[in-house]
Tab-separated table of C-alpha atoms in Angstrom:
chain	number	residue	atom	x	y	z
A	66	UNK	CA	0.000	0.000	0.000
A	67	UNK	CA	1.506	3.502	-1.126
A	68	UNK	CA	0.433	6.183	0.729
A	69	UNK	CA	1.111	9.771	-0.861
A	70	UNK	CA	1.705	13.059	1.335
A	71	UNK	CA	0.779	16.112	0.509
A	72	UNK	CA	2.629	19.257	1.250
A	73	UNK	CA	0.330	20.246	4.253
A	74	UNK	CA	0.360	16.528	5.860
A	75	UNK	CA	4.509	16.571	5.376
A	76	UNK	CA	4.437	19.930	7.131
A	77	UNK	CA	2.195	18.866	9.866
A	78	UNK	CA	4.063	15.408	10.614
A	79	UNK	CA	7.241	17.016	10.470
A	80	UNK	CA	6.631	19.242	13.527
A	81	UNK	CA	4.824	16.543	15.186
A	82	UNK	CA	7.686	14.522	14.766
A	83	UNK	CA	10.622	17.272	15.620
A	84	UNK	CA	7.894	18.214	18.620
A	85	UNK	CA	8.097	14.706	20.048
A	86	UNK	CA	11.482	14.680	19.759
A	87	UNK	CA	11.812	18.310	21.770
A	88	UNK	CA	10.648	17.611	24.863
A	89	UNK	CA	13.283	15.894	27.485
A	90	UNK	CA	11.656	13.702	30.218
A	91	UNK	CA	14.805	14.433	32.040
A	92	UNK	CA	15.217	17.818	31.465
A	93	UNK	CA	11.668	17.964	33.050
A	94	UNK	CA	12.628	15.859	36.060
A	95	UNK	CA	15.071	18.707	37.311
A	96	UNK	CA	12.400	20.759	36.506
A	97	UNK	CA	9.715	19.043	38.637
A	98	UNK	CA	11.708	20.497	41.623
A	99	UNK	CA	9.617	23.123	41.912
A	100	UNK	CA	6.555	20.734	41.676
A	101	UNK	CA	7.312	18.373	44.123
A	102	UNK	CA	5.917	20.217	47.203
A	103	UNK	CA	1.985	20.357	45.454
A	104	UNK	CA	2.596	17.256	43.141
A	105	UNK	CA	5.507	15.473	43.964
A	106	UNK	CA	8.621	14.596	42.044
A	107	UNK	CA	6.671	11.188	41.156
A	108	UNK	CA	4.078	13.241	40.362
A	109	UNK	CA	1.620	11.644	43.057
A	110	UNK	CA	0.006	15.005	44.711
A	111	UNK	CA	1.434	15.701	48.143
A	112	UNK	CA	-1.557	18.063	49.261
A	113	UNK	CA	-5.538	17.129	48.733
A	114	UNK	CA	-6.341	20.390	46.601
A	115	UNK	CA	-3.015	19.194	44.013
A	116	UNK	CA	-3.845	16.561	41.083
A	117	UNK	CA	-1.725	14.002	40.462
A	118	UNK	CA	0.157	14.371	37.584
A	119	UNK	CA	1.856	10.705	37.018
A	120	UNK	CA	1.147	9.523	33.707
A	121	UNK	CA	-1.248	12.338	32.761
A	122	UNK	CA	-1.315	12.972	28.937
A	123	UNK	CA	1.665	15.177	27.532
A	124	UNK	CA	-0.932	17.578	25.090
A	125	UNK	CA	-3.414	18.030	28.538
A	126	UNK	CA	-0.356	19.144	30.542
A	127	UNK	CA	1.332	21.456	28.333
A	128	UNK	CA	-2.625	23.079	27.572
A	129	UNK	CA	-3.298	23.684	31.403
A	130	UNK	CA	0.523	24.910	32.192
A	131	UNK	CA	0.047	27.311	29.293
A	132	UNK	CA	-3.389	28.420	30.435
A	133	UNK	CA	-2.247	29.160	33.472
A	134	UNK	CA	0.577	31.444	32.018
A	135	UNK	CA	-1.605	32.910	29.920
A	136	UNK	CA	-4.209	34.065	32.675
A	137	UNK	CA	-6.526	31.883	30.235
A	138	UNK	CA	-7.097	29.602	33.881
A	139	UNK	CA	-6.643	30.870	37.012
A	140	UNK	CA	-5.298	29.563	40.261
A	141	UNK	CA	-3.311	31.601	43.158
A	142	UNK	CA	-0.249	29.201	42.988
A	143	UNK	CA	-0.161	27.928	39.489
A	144	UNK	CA	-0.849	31.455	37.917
A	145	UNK	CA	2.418	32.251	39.702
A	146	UNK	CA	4.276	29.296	39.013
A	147	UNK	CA	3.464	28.915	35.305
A	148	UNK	CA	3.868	32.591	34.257
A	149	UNK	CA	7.444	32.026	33.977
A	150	UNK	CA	7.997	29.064	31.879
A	151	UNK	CA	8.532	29.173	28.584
A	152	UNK	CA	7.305	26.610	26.122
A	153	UNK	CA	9.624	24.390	26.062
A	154	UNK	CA	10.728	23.852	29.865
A	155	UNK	CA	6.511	23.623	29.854
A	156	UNK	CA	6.885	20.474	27.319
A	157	UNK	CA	9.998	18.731	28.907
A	158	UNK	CA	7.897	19.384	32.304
A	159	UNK	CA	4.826	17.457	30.656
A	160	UNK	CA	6.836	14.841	29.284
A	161	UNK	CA	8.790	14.081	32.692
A	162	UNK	CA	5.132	13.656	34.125
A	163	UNK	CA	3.859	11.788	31.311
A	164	UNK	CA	6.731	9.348	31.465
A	165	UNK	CA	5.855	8.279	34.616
A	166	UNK	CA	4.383	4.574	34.845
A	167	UNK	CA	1.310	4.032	37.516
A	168	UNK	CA	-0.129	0.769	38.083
A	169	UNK	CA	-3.104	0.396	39.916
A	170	UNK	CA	-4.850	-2.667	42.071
A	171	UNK	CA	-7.897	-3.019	42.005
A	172	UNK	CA	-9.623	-4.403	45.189
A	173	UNK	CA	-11.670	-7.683	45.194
Protein backbone atom coordinates (compact mmCIF):
# COMPACT_ATOMS: atom_id res chain seq x y z
CA UNK A 1 0.00 0.00 0.00
CA UNK A 2 1.51 3.50 -1.13
CA UNK A 3 0.43 6.18 0.73
CA UNK A 4 1.11 9.77 -0.86
CA UNK A 5 1.70 13.06 1.34
CA UNK A 6 0.78 16.11 0.51
CA UNK A 7 2.63 19.26 1.25
CA UNK A 8 0.33 20.25 4.25
CA UNK A 9 0.36 16.53 5.86
CA UNK A 10 4.51 16.57 5.38
CA UNK A 11 4.44 19.93 7.13
CA UNK A 12 2.20 18.87 9.87
CA UNK A 13 4.06 15.41 10.61
CA UNK A 14 7.24 17.02 10.47
CA UNK A 15 6.63 19.24 13.53
CA UNK A 16 4.82 16.54 15.19
CA UNK A 17 7.69 14.52 14.77
CA UNK A 18 10.62 17.27 15.62
CA UNK A 19 7.89 18.21 18.62
CA UNK A 20 8.10 14.71 20.05
CA UNK A 21 11.48 14.68 19.76
CA UNK A 22 11.81 18.31 21.77
CA UNK A 23 10.65 17.61 24.86
CA UNK A 24 13.28 15.89 27.49
CA UNK A 25 11.66 13.70 30.22
CA UNK A 26 14.81 14.43 32.04
CA UNK A 27 15.22 17.82 31.46
CA UNK A 28 11.67 17.96 33.05
CA UNK A 29 12.63 15.86 36.06
CA UNK A 30 15.07 18.71 37.31
CA UNK A 31 12.40 20.76 36.51
CA UNK A 32 9.71 19.04 38.64
CA UNK A 33 11.71 20.50 41.62
CA UNK A 34 9.62 23.12 41.91
CA UNK A 35 6.55 20.73 41.68
CA UNK A 36 7.31 18.37 44.12
CA UNK A 37 5.92 20.22 47.20
CA UNK A 38 1.99 20.36 45.45
CA UNK A 39 2.60 17.26 43.14
CA UNK A 40 5.51 15.47 43.96
CA UNK A 41 8.62 14.60 42.04
CA UNK A 42 6.67 11.19 41.16
CA UNK A 43 4.08 13.24 40.36
CA UNK A 44 1.62 11.64 43.06
CA UNK A 45 0.01 15.00 44.71
CA UNK A 46 1.43 15.70 48.14
CA UNK A 47 -1.56 18.06 49.26
CA UNK A 48 -5.54 17.13 48.73
CA UNK A 49 -6.34 20.39 46.60
CA UNK A 50 -3.02 19.19 44.01
CA UNK A 51 -3.84 16.56 41.08
CA UNK A 52 -1.73 14.00 40.46
CA UNK A 53 0.16 14.37 37.58
CA UNK A 54 1.86 10.71 37.02
CA UNK A 55 1.15 9.52 33.71
CA UNK A 56 -1.25 12.34 32.76
CA UNK A 57 -1.31 12.97 28.94
CA UNK A 58 1.66 15.18 27.53
CA UNK A 59 -0.93 17.58 25.09
CA UNK A 60 -3.41 18.03 28.54
CA UNK A 61 -0.36 19.14 30.54
CA UNK A 62 1.33 21.46 28.33
CA UNK A 63 -2.63 23.08 27.57
CA UNK A 64 -3.30 23.68 31.40
CA UNK A 65 0.52 24.91 32.19
CA UNK A 66 0.05 27.31 29.29
CA UNK A 67 -3.39 28.42 30.44
CA UNK A 68 -2.25 29.16 33.47
CA UNK A 69 0.58 31.44 32.02
CA UNK A 70 -1.61 32.91 29.92
CA UNK A 71 -4.21 34.07 32.67
CA UNK A 72 -6.53 31.88 30.24
CA UNK A 73 -7.10 29.60 33.88
CA UNK A 74 -6.64 30.87 37.01
CA UNK A 75 -5.30 29.56 40.26
CA UNK A 76 -3.31 31.60 43.16
CA UNK A 77 -0.25 29.20 42.99
CA UNK A 78 -0.16 27.93 39.49
CA UNK A 79 -0.85 31.45 37.92
CA UNK A 80 2.42 32.25 39.70
CA UNK A 81 4.28 29.30 39.01
CA UNK A 82 3.46 28.92 35.30
CA UNK A 83 3.87 32.59 34.26
CA UNK A 84 7.44 32.03 33.98
CA UNK A 85 8.00 29.06 31.88
CA UNK A 86 8.53 29.17 28.58
CA UNK A 87 7.30 26.61 26.12
CA UNK A 88 9.62 24.39 26.06
CA UNK A 89 10.73 23.85 29.86
CA UNK A 90 6.51 23.62 29.85
CA UNK A 91 6.88 20.47 27.32
CA UNK A 92 10.00 18.73 28.91
CA UNK A 93 7.90 19.38 32.30
CA UNK A 94 4.83 17.46 30.66
CA UNK A 95 6.84 14.84 29.28
CA UNK A 96 8.79 14.08 32.69
CA UNK A 97 5.13 13.66 34.13
CA UNK A 98 3.86 11.79 31.31
CA UNK A 99 6.73 9.35 31.46
CA UNK A 100 5.86 8.28 34.62
CA UNK A 101 4.38 4.57 34.85
CA UNK A 102 1.31 4.03 37.52
CA UNK A 103 -0.13 0.77 38.08
CA UNK A 104 -3.10 0.40 39.92
CA UNK A 105 -4.85 -2.67 42.07
CA UNK A 106 -7.90 -3.02 42.00
CA UNK A 107 -9.62 -4.40 45.19
CA UNK A 108 -11.67 -7.68 45.19
Amino acid sequence: MRILLTPALSVILAVMAWHAQAADPETGRSLAAQCRTCHGLDGIARIPIAPHLAGENRIYIETQLKAFRSGKREHEMMSVIAKDLTDEEISHLAAWYESIEITATMPE
